[in-house]
Amino acid sequence: MKIKNIILIIVLVLSVVFLVIYLNKKSVEIPFNTNDLPETSDYIGNHTENMKFIDTVLYRGIYDLGIEGVFINVFTLSDEVKINFQRENEMELEAHIVGEDPQYAIYVTDMDRRTSLRILAHELYHLQQYHSKRLIDKGKGIVSWEGNDVDVLSIPYNDRPWEKEAFDNQSTLEKKLIKELY
């Protein structure tokens, strides 16, 4: 009886060890390929703690979208903003961009490299909308979308035309970034 218990304990310990090894292998992040970033007149200041790769994604995406002459600072998204957004929209906020041409701030949640490509592709489309003046934040919950003033809170998040456009186009940029960076 004691031998069976010892064997059972050994099997359980080995199973836990193999599970830990397996899970750690899956969580290893694949770094971007070493490549030269394009020469631009843009500036990106990355002020996040653990996501130093974000500036690479942004430089590459800005170049791919033909945006020039912008200054972007990236910060970690506060818990208070995430909670308020979730309460108002019943969905999780992963990033958002604010600012006025040519100066912007992008706020992001903690994410890995691969996830950043999807999330930042979406925010880069908003940058393009702002930069082209198709989307203008007029303050106090009012934006101008293609020349028409819109009360942001009067339209559900997923029905906002600038959001629809960003969601519709982000996968094209994401795929291009994957090809360029991996």
Tab-separated table of N, CA and C in Angstrom:
chain	number	residue	atom	x	y	z
A	1	MET	N	0.814	-1.188	0.000
A	1	MET	CA	0.000	0.000	0.000
A	1	MET	C	0.861	1.257	0.000
A	2	LYS	N	1.948	1.236	0.744
A	2	LYS	CA	2.821	2.394	0.806
A	2	LYS	C	3.495	2.641	-0.538
A	3	ILE	N	3.839	1.609	-1.235
A	3	ILE	CA	4.491	1.754	-2.543
A	3	ILE	C	3.521	2.412	-3.531
A	4	LYS	N	2.261	2.024	-3.499
A	4	LYS	CA	1.262	2.641	-4.390
A	4	LYS	C	1.130	4.140	-4.098
A	5	ASN	N	1.109	4.501	-2.824
A	5	ASN	CA	1.004	5.915	-2.452
A	5	ASN	C	2.232	6.694	-2.904
A	6	ILE	N	3.406	6.103	-2.754
A	6	ILE	CA	4.644	6.764	-3.175
A	6	ILE	C	4.642	6.957	-4.685
A	7	ILE	N	4.231	5.925	-5.421
A	7	ILE	CA	4.178	6.020	-6.892
A	7	ILE	C	3.166	7.095	-7.306
A	8	LEU	N	2.022	7.114	-6.646
A	8	LEU	CA	0.999	8.119	-6.944
A	8	LEU	C	1.522	9.530	-6.704
A	9	ILE	N	2.222	9.731	-5.597
A	9	ILE	CA	2.794	11.040	-5.291
A	9	ILE	C	3.833	11.430	-6.336
A	10	ILE	N	4.682	10.497	-6.733
A	10	ILE	CA	5.706	10.776	-7.752
A	10	ILE	C	5.045	11.158	-9.071
A	11	VAL	N	4.017	10.424	-9.456
A	11	VAL	CA	3.306	10.717	-10.707
A	11	VAL	C	2.666	12.110	-10.642
A	12	LEU	N	2.050	12.444	-9.517
A	12	LEU	CA	1.435	13.762	-9.374
A	12	LEU	C	2.479	14.877	-9.428
A	13	VAL	N	3.595	14.700	-8.747
A	13	VAL	CA	4.661	15.703	-8.761
A	13	VAL	C	5.208	15.881	-10.171
A	14	LEU	N	5.473	14.784	-10.859
A	14	LEU	CA	5.982	14.877	-12.233
A	14	LEU	C	4.961	15.546	-13.159
A	15	SER	N	3.688	15.238	-12.955
A	15	SER	CA	2.648	15.866	-13.772
A	15	SER	C	2.632	17.378	-13.571
A	16	VAL	N	2.730	17.811	-12.337
A	16	VAL	CA	2.755	19.246	-12.046
A	16	VAL	C	3.989	19.891	-12.664
A	17	VAL	N	5.148	19.255	-12.560
A	17	VAL	CA	6.385	19.794	-13.136
A	17	VAL	C	6.248	19.925	-14.650
A	18	PHE	N	5.744	18.896	-15.318
A	18	PHE	CA	5.579	18.962	-16.768
A	18	PHE	C	4.558	20.021	-17.184
A	19	LEU	N	3.499	20.156	-16.395
A	19	LEU	CA	2.493	21.185	-16.681
A	19	LEU	C	3.098	22.582	-16.575
A	20	VAL	N	3.881	22.819	-15.542
A	20	VAL	CA	4.531	24.123	-15.376
A	20	VAL	C	5.482	24.393	-16.541
A	21	ILE	N	6.273	23.404	-16.922
A	21	ILE	CA	7.197	23.566	-18.061
A	21	ILE	C	6.412	23.869	-19.329
A	22	TYR	N	5.328	23.145	-19.580
A	22	TYR	CA	4.513	23.350	-20.775
A	22	TYR	C	3.916	24.756	-20.803
A	23	LEU	N	3.351	25.194	-19.700
A	23	LEU	CA	2.747	26.522	-19.647
A	23	LEU	C	3.783	27.623	-19.815
A	24	ASN	N	4.954	27.449	-19.279
A	24	ASN	CA	6.012	28.447	-19.447
A	24	ASN	C	6.490	28.518	-20.881
A	25	LYS	N	6.542	27.399	-21.579
A	25	LYS	CA	6.942	27.404	-22.989
A	25	LYS	C	5.938	28.173	-23.834
A	26	LYS	N	4.642	28.000	-23.553
A	26	LYS	CA	3.607	28.677	-24.329
A	26	LYS	C	3.607	30.178	-24.086
A	27	SER	N	4.076	30.627	-22.929
A	27	SER	CA	4.018	32.045	-22.608
A	27	SER	C	5.274	32.807	-23.028
A	28	VAL	N	6.247	32.117	-23.598
A	28	VAL	CA	7.454	32.785	-24.048
A	28	VAL	C	7.101	33.670	-25.244
A	29	GLU	N	7.453	34.909	-25.145
A	29	GLU	CA	7.101	35.863	-26.179
A	29	GLU	C	8.154	35.857	-27.286
A	30	ILE	N	7.687	35.835	-28.505
A	30	ILE	CA	8.585	35.848	-29.654
A	30	ILE	C	8.958	37.300	-29.953
A	31	PRO	N	10.251	37.618	-29.928
A	31	PRO	CA	10.653	39.004	-30.212
A	31	PRO	C	10.477	39.346	-31.686
A	32	PHE	N	10.413	40.636	-31.966
A	32	PHE	CA	10.351	41.086	-33.346
A	32	PHE	C	11.687	40.825	-34.027
A	33	ASN	N	11.645	40.648	-35.337
A	33	ASN	CA	12.878	40.566	-36.114
A	33	ASN	C	13.622	41.887	-35.985
A	34	THR	N	14.918	41.796	-36.079
A	34	THR	CA	15.714	43.018	-36.097
A	34	THR	C	15.546	43.645	-37.475
A	35	ASN	N	15.041	44.837	-37.499
A	35	ASN	CA	14.930	45.547	-38.773
A	35	ASN	C	15.055	47.039	-38.508
A	36	ASP	N	15.438	47.732	-39.516
A	36	ASP	CA	15.597	49.175	-39.393
A	36	ASP	C	14.231	49.841	-39.498
A	37	LEU	N	14.004	50.776	-38.599
A	37	LEU	CA	12.774	51.544	-38.675
A	37	LEU	C	12.930	52.613	-39.749
A	38	PRO	N	11.838	52.964	-40.408
A	38	PRO	CA	11.926	53.969	-41.471
A	38	PRO	C	12.287	55.340	-40.906
A	39	GLU	N	12.932	56.133	-41.719
A	39	GLU	CA	13.228	57.523	-41.366
A	39	GLU	C	11.923	58.311	-41.449
A	40	THR	N	11.571	58.978	-40.354
A	40	THR	CA	10.344	59.769	-40.348
A	40	THR	C	10.577	61.058	-39.586
A	41	SER	N	9.620	61.946	-39.699
A	41	SER	CA	9.656	63.177	-38.917
A	41	SER	C	8.785	63.038	-37.672
A	42	ASP	N	8.398	61.809	-37.362
A	42	ASP	CA	7.524	61.543	-36.226
A	42	ASP	C	8.340	61.341	-34.955
A	43	TYR	N	7.684	61.546	-33.818
A	43	TYR	CA	8.316	61.299	-32.524
A	43	TYR	C	7.383	60.422	-31.704
A	44	ILE	N	7.939	59.392	-31.086
A	44	ILE	CA	7.161	58.547	-30.185
A	44	ILE	C	7.912	58.426	-28.875
A	45	GLY	N	7.251	58.812	-27.798
A	45	GLY	CA	7.800	58.659	-26.458
A	45	GLY	C	7.032	57.557	-25.750
A	46	ASN	N	7.712	56.471	-25.448
A	46	ASN	CA	7.074	55.334	-24.806
A	46	ASN	C	7.336	55.408	-23.305
A	47	HIS	N	6.294	55.677	-22.537
A	47	HIS	CA	6.417	55.847	-21.095
A	47	HIS	C	5.827	54.673	-20.318
A	48	THR	N	5.695	53.518	-20.973
A	48	THR	CA	5.187	52.330	-20.291
A	48	THR	C	6.340	51.613	-19.603
A	49	GLU	N	6.006	50.814	-18.608
A	49	GLU	CA	7.032	50.095	-17.840
A	49	GLU	C	7.551	48.864	-18.566
A	50	ASN	N	6.646	48.000	-19.007
A	50	ASN	CA	7.028	46.673	-19.497
A	50	ASN	C	6.748	46.450	-20.977
A	51	MET	N	6.477	47.498	-21.721
A	51	MET	CA	6.105	47.323	-23.136
A	51	MET	C	6.973	48.203	-24.029
A	52	LYS	N	8.259	48.019	-23.937
A	52	LYS	CA	9.191	48.856	-24.694
A	52	LYS	C	9.119	48.607	-26.201
A	53	PHE	N	8.416	47.572	-26.619
A	53	PHE	CA	8.255	47.240	-28.035
A	53	PHE	C	7.197	48.096	-28.721
A	54	ILE	N	6.370	48.795	-27.953
A	54	ILE	CA	5.243	49.537	-28.524
A	54	ILE	C	5.711	50.625	-29.491
A	55	ASP	N	6.820	51.284	-29.182
A	55	ASP	CA	7.280	52.331	-30.094
A	55	ASP	C	7.638	51.759	-31.461
A	56	THR	N	8.176	50.538	-31.497
A	56	THR	CA	8.487	49.892	-32.778
A	56	THR	C	7.202	49.684	-33.582
A	57	VAL	N	6.168	49.177	-32.934
A	57	VAL	CA	4.890	48.950	-33.611
A	57	VAL	C	4.332	50.268	-34.143
A	58	LEU	N	4.385	51.306	-33.321
A	58	LEU	CA	3.831	52.597	-33.744
A	58	LEU	C	4.622	53.227	-34.886
A	59	TYR	N	5.947	53.223	-34.800
A	59	TYR	CA	6.756	53.774	-35.905
A	59	TYR	C	6.438	53.055	-37.212
A	60	ARG	N	6.381	51.734	-37.143
A	60	ARG	CA	6.132	50.935	-38.354
A	60	ARG	C	4.729	51.231	-38.887
A	61	GLY	N	3.724	51.269	-37.991
A	61	GLY	CA	2.345	51.507	-38.422
A	61	GLY	C	2.119	52.898	-38.980
A	62	ILE	N	2.730	53.890	-38.355
A	62	ILE	CA	2.626	55.265	-38.853
A	62	ILE	C	3.196	55.358	-40.263
A	63	TYR	N	4.330	54.730	-40.450
A	63	TYR	CA	4.961	54.732	-41.771
A	63	TYR	C	4.051	54.037	-42.791
A	64	ASP	N	3.513	52.874	-42.419
A	64	ASP	CA	2.658	52.116	-43.336
A	64	ASP	C	1.394	52.877	-43.719
A	65	LEU	N	0.883	53.713	-42.805
A	65	LEU	CA	-0.322	54.492	-43.094
A	65	LEU	C	-0.018	55.846	-43.737
A	66	GLY	N	1.253	56.140	-43.935
A	66	GLY	CA	1.632	57.383	-44.598
A	66	GLY	C	1.424	58.620	-43.745
A	67	ILE	N	1.505	58.464	-42.436
A	67	ILE	CA	1.318	59.592	-41.517
A	67	ILE	C	2.684	60.185	-41.207
A	68	GLU	N	2.793	61.504	-41.291
A	68	GLU	CA	4.069	62.162	-40.983
A	68	GLU	C	3.841	63.395	-40.129
A	69	GLY	N	4.837	63.688	-39.304
A	69	GLY	CA	4.830	64.919	-38.532
A	69	GLY	C	4.002	64.873	-37.263
A	70	VAL	N	3.852	63.688	-36.653
A	70	VAL	CA	3.088	63.584	-35.414
A	70	VAL	C	4.017	63.306	-34.238
A	71	PHE	N	3.560	63.714	-33.074
A	71	PHE	CA	4.268	63.483	-31.819
A	71	PHE	C	3.333	62.668	-30.932
A	72	ILE	N	3.777	61.483	-30.562
A	72	ILE	CA	2.926	60.588	-29.773
A	72	ILE	C	3.656	60.197	-28.497
A	73	ASN	N	2.949	60.287	-27.398
A	73	ASN	CA	3.440	59.755	-26.138
A	73	ASN	C	2.518	58.622	-25.732
A	74	VAL	N	3.110	57.525	-25.267
A	74	VAL	CA	2.350	56.338	-24.880
A	74	VAL	C	2.443	56.180	-23.367
A	75	PHE	N	1.279	55.997	-22.737
A	75	PHE	CA	1.191	55.848	-21.290
A	75	PHE	C	0.353	54.626	-20.950
A	76	THR	N	0.498	54.159	-19.724
A	76	THR	CA	-0.323	53.059	-19.236
A	76	THR	C	-1.706	53.594	-18.878
A	77	LEU	N	-2.716	52.884	-19.300
A	77	LEU	CA	-4.112	53.250	-19.057
A	77	LEU	C	-4.435	53.068	-17.574
A	78	SER	N	-5.071	54.050	-16.981
A	78	SER	CA	-5.393	53.968	-15.548
A	78	SER	C	-6.568	53.025	-15.311
A	79	ASP	N	-6.582	52.432	-14.142
A	79	ASP	CA	-7.677	51.539	-13.769
A	79	ASP	C	-9.004	52.291	-13.734
A	80	GLU	N	-8.978	53.543	-13.293
A	80	GLU	CA	-10.204	54.339	-13.210
A	80	GLU	C	-10.843	54.520	-14.587
A	81	VAL	N	-10.042	54.808	-15.595
A	81	VAL	CA	-10.569	54.980	-16.954
A	81	VAL	C	-11.131	53.659	-17.474
A	82	LYS	N	-10.424	52.563	-17.228
A	82	LYS	CA	-10.912	51.243	-17.666
A	82	LYS	C	-12.255	50.918	-17.025
A	83	ILE	N	-12.374	51.164	-15.735
A	83	ILE	CA	-13.613	50.860	-15.009
A	83	ILE	C	-14.767	51.727	-15.525
A	84	ASN	N	-14.535	53.021	-15.709
A	84	ASN	CA	-15.584	53.914	-16.218
A	84	ASN	C	-16.027	53.504	-17.618
A	85	PHE	N	-15.078	53.163	-18.478
A	85	PHE	CA	-15.420	52.749	-19.841
A	85	PHE	C	-16.254	51.477	-19.815
A	86	GLN	N	-15.836	50.520	-19.000
A	86	GLN	CA	-16.567	49.252	-18.924
A	86	GLN	C	-17.983	49.468	-18.397
A	87	ARG	N	-18.129	50.340	-17.434
A	87	ARG	CA	-19.451	50.634	-16.875
A	87	ARG	C	-20.354	51.277	-17.935
A	88	GLU	N	-19.811	52.192	-18.728
A	88	GLU	CA	-20.608	52.915	-19.719
A	88	GLU	C	-20.869	52.114	-20.989
A	89	ASN	N	-19.931	51.235	-21.367
A	89	ASN	CA	-20.030	50.554	-22.662
A	89	ASN	C	-20.172	49.041	-22.577
A	90	GLU	N	-20.115	48.506	-21.371
A	90	GLU	CA	-20.227	47.065	-21.145
A	90	GLU	C	-19.214	46.276	-21.971
A	91	MET	N	-18.014	46.824	-22.079
A	91	MET	CA	-16.911	46.141	-22.747
A	91	MET	C	-15.595	46.654	-22.179
A	92	GLU	N	-14.549	45.868	-22.378
A	92	GLU	CA	-13.246	46.217	-21.821
A	92	GLU	C	-12.497	47.178	-22.748
A	93	LEU	N	-11.901	48.201	-22.175
A	93	LEU	CA	-11.083	49.146	-22.923
A	93	LEU	C	-9.632	48.680	-22.876
A	94	GLU	N	-9.018	48.503	-24.054
A	94	GLU	CA	-7.630	48.049	-24.120
A	94	GLU	C	-6.676	49.186	-24.473
A	95	ALA	N	-7.191	50.216	-25.129
A	95	ALA	CA	-6.370	51.369	-25.498
A	95	ALA	C	-7.285	52.484	-25.981
A	96	HIS	N	-6.764	53.695	-25.946
A	96	HIS	CA	-7.469	54.806	-26.584
A	96	HIS	C	-6.469	55.921	-26.878
A	97	ILE	N	-6.835	56.733	-27.842
A	97	ILE	CA	-5.985	57.831	-28.277
A	97	ILE	C	-6.717	59.146	-28.047
A	98	VAL	N	-5.984	60.149	-27.610
A	98	VAL	CA	-6.525	61.493	-27.452
A	98	VAL	C	-5.499	62.471	-28.001
A	99	GLY	N	-5.970	63.641	-28.336
A	99	GLY	CA	-5.046	64.673	-28.780
A	99	GLY	C	-5.577	65.447	-29.953
A	100	GLU	N	-4.726	66.341	-30.406
A	100	GLU	CA	-5.052	67.195	-31.536
A	100	GLU	C	-3.789	67.314	-32.368
A	101	ASP	N	-3.952	67.254	-33.663
A	101	ASP	CA	-2.822	67.256	-34.571
A	101	ASP	C	-1.890	68.424	-34.282
A	102	PRO	N	-0.630	68.205	-34.111
A	102	PRO	CA	0.142	66.976	-34.329
A	102	PRO	C	0.488	66.203	-33.052
A	103	GLN	N	-0.102	66.559	-31.898
A	103	GLN	CA	0.299	65.931	-30.636
A	103	GLN	C	-0.797	65.009	-30.104
A	104	TYR	N	-0.397	63.771	-29.803
A	104	TYR	CA	-1.343	62.762	-29.346
A	104	TYR	C	-0.776	61.992	-28.163
A	105	ALA	N	-1.690	61.394	-27.416
A	105	ALA	CA	-1.322	60.461	-26.356
A	105	ALA	C	-2.132	59.187	-26.579
A	106	ILE	N	-1.455	58.067	-26.492
A	106	ILE	CA	-2.123	56.770	-26.568
A	106	ILE	C	-1.967	56.115	-25.209
A	107	TYR	N	-3.084	55.682	-24.656
A	107	TYR	CA	-3.097	55.000	-23.368
A	107	TYR	C	-3.387	53.523	-23.618
A	108	VAL	N	-2.593	52.651	-23.032
A	108	VAL	CA	-2.708	51.212	-23.292
A	108	VAL	C	-2.747	50.405	-21.996
A	109	THR	N	-3.413	49.256	-22.064
A	109	THR	CA	-3.351	48.293	-20.971
A	109	THR	C	-2.110	47.438	-21.182
A	110	ASP	N	-1.752	46.667	-20.182
A	110	ASP	CA	-0.606	45.768	-20.303
A	110	ASP	C	-0.928	44.697	-21.342
A	111	MET	N	-0.041	44.530	-22.316
A	111	MET	CA	-0.281	43.570	-23.397
A	111	MET	C	1.039	43.016	-23.897
A	112	ASP	N	0.965	41.866	-24.569
A	112	ASP	CA	2.166	41.293	-25.158
A	112	ASP	C	2.345	41.833	-26.581
A	113	ARG	N	3.462	41.466	-27.192
A	113	ARG	CA	3.776	41.978	-28.546
A	113	ARG	C	2.681	41.650	-29.555
A	114	ARG	N	2.263	40.404	-29.574
A	114	ARG	CA	1.304	39.958	-30.585
A	114	ARG	C	-0.026	40.693	-30.433
A	115	THR	N	-0.499	40.817	-29.210
A	115	THR	CA	-1.757	41.531	-28.949
A	115	THR	C	-1.633	42.998	-29.312
A	116	SER	N	-0.453	43.568	-29.089
A	116	SER	CA	-0.259	44.996	-29.379
A	116	SER	C	-0.469	45.307	-30.858
A	117	LEU	N	-0.184	44.354	-31.723
A	117	LEU	CA	-0.353	44.608	-33.154
A	117	LEU	C	-1.817	44.852	-33.502
A	118	ARG	N	-2.703	44.056	-32.918
A	118	ARG	CA	-4.137	44.228	-33.174
A	118	ARG	C	-4.658	45.522	-32.549
A	119	ILE	N	-4.320	45.727	-31.304
A	119	ILE	CA	-4.845	46.887	-30.580
A	119	ILE	C	-4.304	48.194	-31.152
A	120	LEU	N	-3.014	48.236	-31.415
A	120	LEU	CA	-2.422	49.480	-31.926
A	120	LEU	C	-2.787	49.737	-33.382
A	121	ALA	N	-3.057	48.687	-34.149
A	121	ALA	CA	-3.545	48.898	-35.518
A	121	ALA	C	-4.862	49.681	-35.471
A	122	HIS	N	-5.715	49.338	-34.529
A	122	HIS	CA	-6.988	50.046	-34.363
A	122	HIS	C	-6.744	51.515	-33.987
A	123	GLU	N	-5.871	51.743	-33.007
A	123	GLU	CA	-5.589	53.113	-32.567
A	123	GLU	C	-4.893	53.920	-33.667
A	124	LEU	N	-4.079	53.275	-34.469
A	124	LEU	CA	-3.413	53.972	-35.573
A	124	LEU	C	-4.418	54.425	-36.630
A	125	TYR	N	-5.502	53.676	-36.813
A	125	TYR	CA	-6.540	54.152	-37.730
A	125	TYR	C	-7.231	55.389	-37.168
A	126	HIS	N	-7.409	55.419	-35.847
A	126	HIS	CA	-7.950	56.644	-35.249
A	126	HIS	C	-6.969	57.798	-35.426
A	127	LEU	N	-5.683	57.532	-35.282
A	127	LEU	CA	-4.671	58.565	-35.515
A	127	LEU	C	-4.797	59.105	-36.937
A	128	GLN	N	-4.963	58.212	-37.882
A	128	GLN	CA	-5.125	58.636	-39.278
A	128	GLN	C	-6.386	59.491	-39.438
A	129	GLN	N	-7.469	59.113	-38.760
A	129	GLN	CA	-8.707	59.894	-38.827
A	129	GLN	C	-8.511	61.295	-38.249
A	130	TYR	N	-7.827	61.373	-37.116
A	130	TYR	CA	-7.536	62.683	-36.508
A	130	TYR	C	-6.592	63.500	-37.383
A	131	HIS	N	-5.538	62.859	-37.845
A	131	HIS	CA	-4.514	63.557	-38.628
A	131	HIS	C	-5.090	64.134	-39.928
A	132	SER	N	-6.013	63.410	-40.545
A	132	SER	CA	-6.651	63.879	-41.786
A	132	SER	C	-7.803	64.847	-41.510
A	133	LYS	N	-8.095	65.072	-40.224
A	133	LYS	CA	-9.170	65.969	-39.777
A	133	LYS	C	-10.565	65.439	-40.111
A	134	ARG	N	-10.674	64.162	-40.445
A	134	ARG	CA	-11.994	63.563	-40.624
A	134	ARG	C	-12.677	63.392	-39.272
A	135	LEU	N	-11.859	63.196	-38.219
A	135	LEU	CA	-12.360	63.084	-36.857
A	135	LEU	C	-11.702	64.182	-36.032
A	136	ILE	N	-12.510	65.013	-35.400
A	136	ILE	CA	-12.006	66.114	-34.578
A	136	ILE	C	-12.735	66.070	-33.237
A	137	ASP	N	-11.973	66.025	-32.161
A	137	ASP	CA	-12.552	66.059	-30.819
A	137	ASP	C	-12.785	67.522	-30.461
A	138	LYS	N	-14.048	67.887	-30.302
A	138	LYS	CA	-14.394	69.272	-29.991
A	138	LYS	C	-14.563	69.498	-28.500
A	139	GLY	N	-14.436	68.424	-27.705
A	139	GLY	CA	-14.564	68.543	-26.255
A	139	GLY	C	-15.990	68.367	-25.787
A	140	LYS	N	-16.123	68.107	-24.486
A	140	LYS	CA	-17.430	67.952	-23.836
A	140	LYS	C	-18.295	66.890	-24.510
A	141	GLY	N	-17.654	65.818	-24.999
A	141	GLY	CA	-18.390	64.705	-25.586
A	141	GLY	C	-18.858	64.918	-27.011
A	142	ILE	N	-18.380	65.969	-27.650
A	142	ILE	CA	-18.760	66.263	-29.040
A	142	ILE	C	-17.553	66.042	-29.939
A	143	VAL	N	-17.768	65.318	-31.038
A	143	VAL	CA	-16.742	65.179	-32.070
A	143	VAL	C	-17.336	65.626	-33.392
A	144	SER	N	-16.452	65.989	-34.283
A	144	SER	CA	-16.860	66.241	-35.655
A	144	SER	C	-16.385	65.042	-36.466
A	145	TRP	N	-17.325	64.344	-37.079
A	145	TRP	CA	-16.985	63.209	-37.935
A	145	TRP	C	-17.360	63.582	-39.359
A	146	GLU	N	-16.340	63.713	-40.188
A	146	GLU	CA	-16.511	64.087	-41.590
A	146	GLU	C	-17.384	65.328	-41.744
A	147	GLY	N	-17.139	66.322	-40.853
A	147	GLY	CA	-17.813	67.609	-40.947
A	147	GLY	C	-19.117	67.725	-40.184
A	148	ASN	N	-19.586	66.641	-39.576
A	148	ASN	CA	-20.847	66.667	-38.836
A	148	ASN	C	-20.589	66.506	-37.341
A	149	ASP	N	-21.159	67.402	-36.530
A	149	ASP	CA	-21.012	67.299	-35.087
A	149	ASP	C	-21.848	66.137	-34.558
A	150	VAL	N	-21.213	65.360	-33.663
A	150	VAL	CA	-21.869	64.174	-33.117
A	150	VAL	C	-21.664	64.164	-31.605
A	151	ASP	N	-22.759	63.932	-30.863
A	151	ASP	CA	-22.674	63.711	-29.426
A	151	ASP	C	-22.282	62.248	-29.237
A	152	VAL	N	-21.043	62.030	-28.771
A	152	VAL	CA	-20.492	60.679	-28.665
A	152	VAL	C	-21.377	59.775	-27.814
A	153	LEU	N	-21.898	60.308	-26.727
A	153	LEU	CA	-22.675	59.479	-25.808
A	153	LEU	C	-24.054	59.103	-26.350
A	154	SER	N	-24.467	59.729	-27.449
A	154	SER	CA	-25.777	59.410	-28.024
A	154	SER	C	-25.714	58.191	-28.947
A	155	ILE	N	-24.517	57.695	-29.212
A	155	ILE	CA	-24.354	56.562	-30.121
A	155	ILE	C	-23.610	55.453	-29.375
A	156	PRO	N	-24.148	54.223	-29.378
A	156	PRO	CA	-23.411	53.124	-28.752
A	156	PRO	C	-22.019	52.968	-29.385
A	157	TYR	N	-21.061	52.578	-28.569
A	157	TYR	CA	-19.655	52.491	-28.996
A	157	TYR	C	-19.491	51.794	-30.349
A	158	ASN	N	-20.049	50.615	-30.502
A	158	ASN	CA	-19.855	49.845	-31.741
A	158	ASN	C	-20.595	50.417	-32.944
A	159	ASP	N	-21.489	51.379	-32.725
A	159	ASP	CA	-22.225	52.006	-33.824
A	159	ASP	C	-21.600	53.322	-34.292
A	160	ARG	N	-20.580	53.779	-33.601
A	160	ARG	CA	-19.925	55.028	-33.991
A	160	ARG	C	-19.177	54.798	-35.303
A	161	PRO	N	-19.406	55.634	-36.309
A	161	PRO	CA	-18.815	55.371	-37.633
A	161	PRO	C	-17.287	55.342	-37.626
A	162	TRP	N	-16.642	56.160	-36.811
A	162	TRP	CA	-15.183	56.149	-36.756
A	162	TRP	C	-14.664	54.857	-36.124
A	163	GLU	N	-15.444	54.286	-35.191
A	163	GLU	CA	-15.065	52.997	-34.602
A	163	GLU	C	-15.267	51.869	-35.612
A	164	LYS	N	-16.402	51.909	-36.313
A	164	LYS	CA	-16.660	50.900	-37.337
A	164	LYS	C	-15.535	50.886	-38.366
A	165	GLU	N	-15.138	52.071	-38.818
A	165	GLU	CA	-14.073	52.159	-39.815
A	165	GLU	C	-12.759	51.595	-39.271
A	166	ALA	N	-12.417	51.929	-38.031
A	166	ALA	CA	-11.177	51.421	-37.439
A	166	ALA	C	-11.230	49.901	-37.297
A	167	PHE	N	-12.355	49.368	-36.839
A	167	PHE	CA	-12.483	47.913	-36.716
A	167	PHE	C	-12.423	47.235	-38.085
A	168	ASP	N	-13.068	47.842	-39.083
A	168	ASP	CA	-13.069	47.253	-40.429
A	168	ASP	C	-11.679	47.213	-41.060
A	169	ASN	N	-10.822	48.169	-40.715
A	169	ASN	CA	-9.522	48.281	-41.376
A	169	ASN	C	-8.330	47.776	-40.565
A	170	GLN	N	-8.512	47.560	-39.279
A	170	GLN	CA	-7.360	47.232	-38.437
A	170	GLN	C	-6.690	45.919	-38.833
A	171	SER	N	-7.440	44.923	-39.303
A	171	SER	CA	-6.816	43.636	-39.620
A	171	SER	C	-5.858	43.738	-40.799
A	172	THR	N	-6.128	44.630	-41.736
A	172	THR	CA	-5.210	44.822	-42.868
A	172	THR	C	-3.867	45.332	-42.369
A	173	LEU	N	-3.896	46.338	-41.509
A	173	LEU	CA	-2.650	46.874	-40.954
A	173	LEU	C	-1.992	45.853	-40.037
A	174	GLU	N	-2.777	45.153	-39.235
A	174	GLU	CA	-2.215	44.137	-38.340
A	174	GLU	C	-1.447	43.079	-39.133
A	175	LYS	N	-2.034	42.593	-40.221
A	175	LYS	CA	-1.361	41.583	-41.051
A	175	LYS	C	-0.064	42.127	-41.639
A	176	LYS	N	-0.083	43.367	-42.071
A	176	LYS	CA	1.124	43.986	-42.620
A	176	LYS	C	2.207	44.109	-41.544
A	177	LEU	N	1.825	44.494	-40.345
A	177	LEU	CA	2.774	44.607	-39.246
A	177	LEU	C	3.371	43.248	-38.879
A	178	ILE	N	2.544	42.216	-38.867
A	178	ILE	CA	3.041	40.864	-38.581
A	178	ILE	C	4.108	40.480	-39.605
A	179	LYS	N	3.807	40.728	-40.854
A	179	LYS	CA	4.741	40.375	-41.925
A	179	LYS	C	6.053	41.164	-41.793
A	180	GLU	N	5.960	42.417	-41.436
A	180	GLU	CA	7.154	43.266	-41.337
A	180	GLU	C	7.972	43.015	-40.074
A	181	LEU	N	7.309	42.679	-38.980
A	181	LEU	CA	8.007	42.603	-37.694
A	181	LEU	C	8.395	41.196	-37.268
A	182	TYR	N	7.795	40.156	-37.872
A	182	TYR	CA	8.146	38.783	-37.479
A	182	TYR	C	8.870	38.055	-38.593
